[in-house]
Amino acid sequence: MSRIDATFARLQASGKKAFVAYVMAGDPDYDTGLEIVKGLPAAGVDIIELGMPFTDPMADGPTIQLAGQRALEAGQDLEKTLAYARSLRETDDSTPIVMMGYYNPIYSRGVDAFLDDAKAAGIDGLIIVDLPPEEDEELCIPAQAAGINFIRLATPTTDDKRLPKVLENTSGFVYYVSVTGITGAAAAQADVVGPEVARIKAQTDLPVIVGFGIKTPEAAENIARIADGAVVGSAIVERIGTGQSVTEVLDFVKSLADGAHRA
């Protein structure tokens, strides 16, 4: 059983929903970013999404774009992002780590080399937003063969004809993007998201986690009620970008986690 599977089994057994937190590796700098990442489990985070900074993040809004720029300017790269996972695994062997980003840095490193390094570092899953199901042979199939979940995004425009293709080789969980557009652009609405989650769950046994547009503990609670969990990224990254302390950021994360766990 993977760490992701074990986490959902534990949460289900205790009647809780998952809280997933996204942070950009290396933001605002290597040491501060690592301190935040290592503090996430104690703040109630069930799954960590670790952003891979990239120069052309087409799915991301200004908040996460700026975080990626800060990280790149501070010298963050793919190797240092893997080092985050290795460092966390020195003290935490149970919290799943999902790397989220774009294919170019992985392609540049070489798929086989990347997967070997990711597995050794303790990475549990990948979300690569610019690789559609038609390109599964590129990374999805090799990743799953290496024991790393490949998590697919479904969106409001993923209709019933497209959905089976999206779900075909997905594992770990399904990430439902609650709004059309880029990260941080709009607020998620539970009454709109609920029927979409139900539609996806009718076609898969995988947990369905909802992200994009969740900015408050109340929103995390409302969304987690109608899904298997909630993801928050931009609202956390924004606080890092404004220079809040590690303690302040983690206190905010805990408030979000508490909200999702109340659902």
Short mmCIF file of C-alpha atoms in Angstrom, two decimals, residues 19-210:
data_model
loop_
_atom_site.label_atom_id
_atom_site.label_comp_id
_atom_site.label_asym_id
_atom_site.label_seq_id
_atom_site.Cartn_x
_atom_site.Cartn_y
_atom_site.Cartn_z
CA PHE A 19 -6.33 18.36 3.75
CA VAL A 20 -3.72 18.87 1.05
CA ALA A 21 -1.36 21.88 1.07
CA TYR A 22 0.58 23.18 -1.91
CA VAL A 23 3.78 25.16 -1.49
CA MET A 24 6.42 26.14 -4.00
CA ALA A 25 9.77 24.52 -3.26
CA GLY A 26 12.45 27.12 -2.61
CA ASP A 27 10.06 29.98 -1.88
CA PRO A 28 11.07 32.50 -0.65
CA ASP A 29 14.48 30.83 -0.33
CA TYR A 30 15.78 27.30 0.18
CA ASP A 31 16.05 27.26 3.98
CA THR A 32 12.80 29.09 4.73
CA GLY A 33 10.90 26.99 2.22
CA LEU A 34 12.26 23.79 3.73
CA GLU A 35 11.31 24.91 7.23
CA ILE A 36 7.74 25.49 6.05
CA VAL A 37 7.56 22.10 4.30
CA LYS A 38 8.89 20.28 7.36
CA GLY A 39 6.30 22.04 9.52
CA LEU A 40 3.30 21.10 7.38
CA PRO A 41 2.55 17.65 8.89
CA ALA A 42 2.41 19.05 12.44
CA ALA A 43 0.05 21.77 11.13
CA GLY A 44 -2.41 19.06 10.09
CA VAL A 45 -1.48 18.58 6.45
CA ASP A 46 -2.29 15.05 5.25
CA ILE A 47 -0.62 15.28 1.83
CA ILE A 48 2.06 17.75 0.75
CA GLU A 49 2.02 19.08 -2.81
CA LEU A 50 5.51 20.30 -3.60
CA GLY A 51 5.63 22.75 -6.47
CA MET A 52 8.51 22.48 -8.95
CA PRO A 53 9.44 26.03 -9.98
CA PHE A 54 9.31 26.56 -13.73
CA THR A 55 9.74 29.57 -15.99
CA ASP A 56 6.46 29.16 -17.89
CA PRO A 57 3.74 27.97 -15.47
CA MET A 58 0.76 28.22 -17.78
CA ALA A 59 -1.87 26.88 -15.34
CA ASP A 60 -0.88 29.20 -12.52
CA GLY A 61 -2.09 32.64 -11.60
CA PRO A 62 0.10 35.57 -10.51
CA THR A 63 0.53 34.36 -6.92
CA ILE A 64 2.12 31.03 -7.81
CA GLN A 65 3.91 32.49 -10.83
CA LEU A 66 5.63 34.97 -8.53
CA ALA A 67 6.47 32.19 -6.06
CA GLY A 68 8.15 30.26 -8.86
CA GLN A 69 10.12 33.33 -9.88
CA ARG A 70 11.25 33.94 -6.31
CA ALA A 71 12.35 30.32 -6.01
CA LEU A 72 14.23 30.31 -9.31
CA GLU A 73 15.95 33.59 -8.46
CA ALA A 74 17.00 32.06 -5.13
CA GLY A 75 18.62 29.17 -7.01
CA GLN A 76 15.97 26.47 -6.63
CA ASP A 77 16.08 23.68 -9.19
CA LEU A 78 14.78 20.13 -9.57
CA GLU A 79 17.66 18.60 -7.61
CA LYS A 80 17.08 20.95 -4.68
CA THR A 81 13.37 20.16 -4.79
CA LEU A 82 14.14 16.45 -4.52
CA ALA A 83 16.44 17.36 -1.62
CA TYR A 84 13.38 18.76 0.20
CA ALA A 85 11.77 15.33 0.03
CA ARG A 86 14.93 13.59 1.21
CA SER A 87 15.18 15.99 4.13
CA LEU A 88 11.55 15.47 5.17
CA ARG A 89 11.96 11.71 4.98
CA GLU A 90 14.71 11.86 7.60
CA THR A 91 12.03 12.56 10.22
CA ASP A 92 8.72 11.67 8.52
CA ASP A 93 8.17 8.44 6.64
CA SER A 94 4.38 8.59 6.48
CA THR A 95 3.23 11.93 5.01
CA PRO A 96 2.78 11.57 1.24
CA ILE A 97 4.70 13.99 -0.98
CA VAL A 98 3.31 14.79 -4.43
CA MET A 99 5.44 16.82 -6.82
CA MET A 100 3.35 19.19 -8.92
CA GLY A 101 4.45 21.13 -11.96
CA TYR A 102 5.37 20.87 -15.60
CA TYR A 103 7.07 18.27 -17.74
CA ASN A 104 10.01 20.28 -19.06
CA PRO A 105 12.31 19.98 -15.99
CA ILE A 106 11.64 16.23 -15.83
CA TYR A 107 12.22 15.78 -19.55
CA SER A 108 15.47 17.74 -19.30
CA ARG A 109 16.71 15.51 -16.47
CA GLY A 110 15.62 12.34 -18.28
CA VAL A 111 12.52 10.39 -17.29
CA ASP A 112 14.30 7.27 -16.06
CA ALA A 113 16.84 9.23 -14.03
CA PHE A 114 14.14 11.44 -12.57
CA LEU A 115 11.95 8.52 -11.53
CA ASP A 116 14.89 6.72 -9.92
CA ASP A 117 15.81 9.87 -8.01
CA ALA A 118 12.20 10.67 -7.06
CA LYS A 119 11.56 7.18 -5.75
CA ALA A 120 14.79 7.24 -3.74
CA ALA A 121 13.88 10.66 -2.32
CA GLY A 122 10.52 9.40 -1.08
CA ILE A 123 8.21 11.00 -3.64
CA ASP A 124 4.80 9.31 -3.73
CA GLY A 125 3.00 10.97 -6.62
CA LEU A 126 3.21 13.33 -9.56
CA ILE A 127 0.81 15.94 -10.91
CA ILE A 128 2.12 17.14 -14.26
CA VAL A 129 -0.41 19.59 -15.63
CA ASP A 130 0.81 19.79 -19.23
CA LEU A 131 0.87 16.06 -20.02
CA PRO A 132 -2.54 14.92 -21.30
CA PRO A 133 -3.63 11.25 -21.22
CA GLU A 134 -2.62 10.88 -24.86
CA GLU A 135 0.99 11.21 -23.66
CA ASP A 136 0.79 8.58 -20.90
CA GLU A 137 3.69 6.61 -22.34
CA GLU A 138 5.96 9.62 -21.72
CA LEU A 139 5.78 9.64 -17.93
CA CYS A 140 2.53 8.29 -16.48
CA ILE A 141 3.09 4.61 -17.32
CA PRO A 142 6.81 4.63 -16.37
CA ALA A 143 5.99 6.44 -13.11
CA GLN A 144 3.41 3.89 -12.09
CA ALA A 145 5.78 1.07 -13.00
CA ALA A 146 8.29 2.71 -10.62
CA GLY A 147 5.70 2.76 -7.83
CA ILE A 148 4.87 6.46 -8.06
CA ASN A 149 1.22 7.48 -8.40
CA PHE A 150 0.28 9.62 -11.38
CA ILE A 151 -2.54 11.95 -10.37
CA ARG A 152 -4.68 13.42 -13.09
CA LEU A 153 -6.59 16.68 -13.14
CA ALA A 154 -10.28 16.79 -14.06
CA THR A 155 -11.87 20.16 -14.74
CA PRO A 156 -15.32 21.70 -15.28
CA THR A 157 -14.75 21.19 -19.03
CA THR A 158 -13.98 17.46 -18.67
CA ASP A 159 -17.24 16.10 -20.06
CA ASP A 160 -18.59 12.53 -19.82
CA LYS A 161 -16.97 11.60 -23.11
CA ARG A 162 -13.52 12.78 -21.97
CA LEU A 163 -13.65 11.66 -18.34
CA PRO A 164 -12.98 7.92 -18.88
CA LYS A 165 -9.79 8.77 -20.77
CA VAL A 166 -8.67 11.07 -17.96
CA LEU A 167 -9.32 8.39 -15.35
CA GLU A 168 -7.82 5.50 -17.34
CA ASN A 169 -4.31 5.48 -15.85
CA THR A 170 -4.86 7.75 -12.85
CA SER A 171 -3.88 6.47 -9.41
CA GLY A 172 -3.66 7.79 -5.87
CA PHE A 173 -6.50 10.28 -6.19
CA VAL A 174 -8.26 12.47 -8.74
CA TYR A 175 -7.66 16.21 -8.46
CA TYR A 176 -10.79 18.11 -9.45
CA VAL A 177 -10.09 21.69 -10.50
CA SER A 178 -13.10 23.56 -9.15
CA VAL A 179 -12.95 26.60 -11.42
CA THR A 180 -12.24 27.21 -15.08
CA GLY A 181 -8.97 29.06 -15.50
CA ILE A 182 -5.76 29.59 -13.56
CA THR A 183 -4.94 29.09 -9.89
CA GLY A 184 -6.17 31.75 -7.50
CA ALA A 185 -8.55 33.24 -10.04
CA ALA A 186 -11.96 32.59 -8.46
CA ALA A 187 -13.64 31.12 -5.41
CA ALA A 188 -14.80 27.50 -5.37
CA GLN A 189 -18.54 27.08 -4.83
CA ALA A 190 -19.63 23.90 -3.05
CA ASP A 191 -23.09 23.87 -4.67
CA VAL A 192 -21.47 23.89 -8.12
CA VAL A 193 -18.62 21.52 -7.26
CA GLY A 194 -20.78 18.90 -5.51
CA PRO A 195 -22.53 17.50 -8.60
CA GLU A 196 -19.23 17.41 -10.48
CA VAL A 197 -17.55 15.43 -7.70
CA ALA A 198 -20.48 13.01 -7.70
CA ARG A 199 -20.18 12.62 -11.48
CA ILE A 200 -16.50 11.72 -11.18
CA LYS A 201 -17.04 9.37 -8.24
CA ALA A 202 -19.62 7.48 -10.28
CA GLN A 203 -16.80 6.47 -12.64
CA THR A 204 -13.93 5.77 -10.23
CA ASP A 205 -13.23 4.30 -6.80
CA LEU A 206 -10.37 6.75 -6.29
CA PRO A 207 -10.72 9.60 -3.78
CA VAL A 208 -11.63 12.93 -5.37
CA ILE A 209 -9.84 15.96 -3.95
CA VAL A 210 -10.90 19.49 -4.90
#
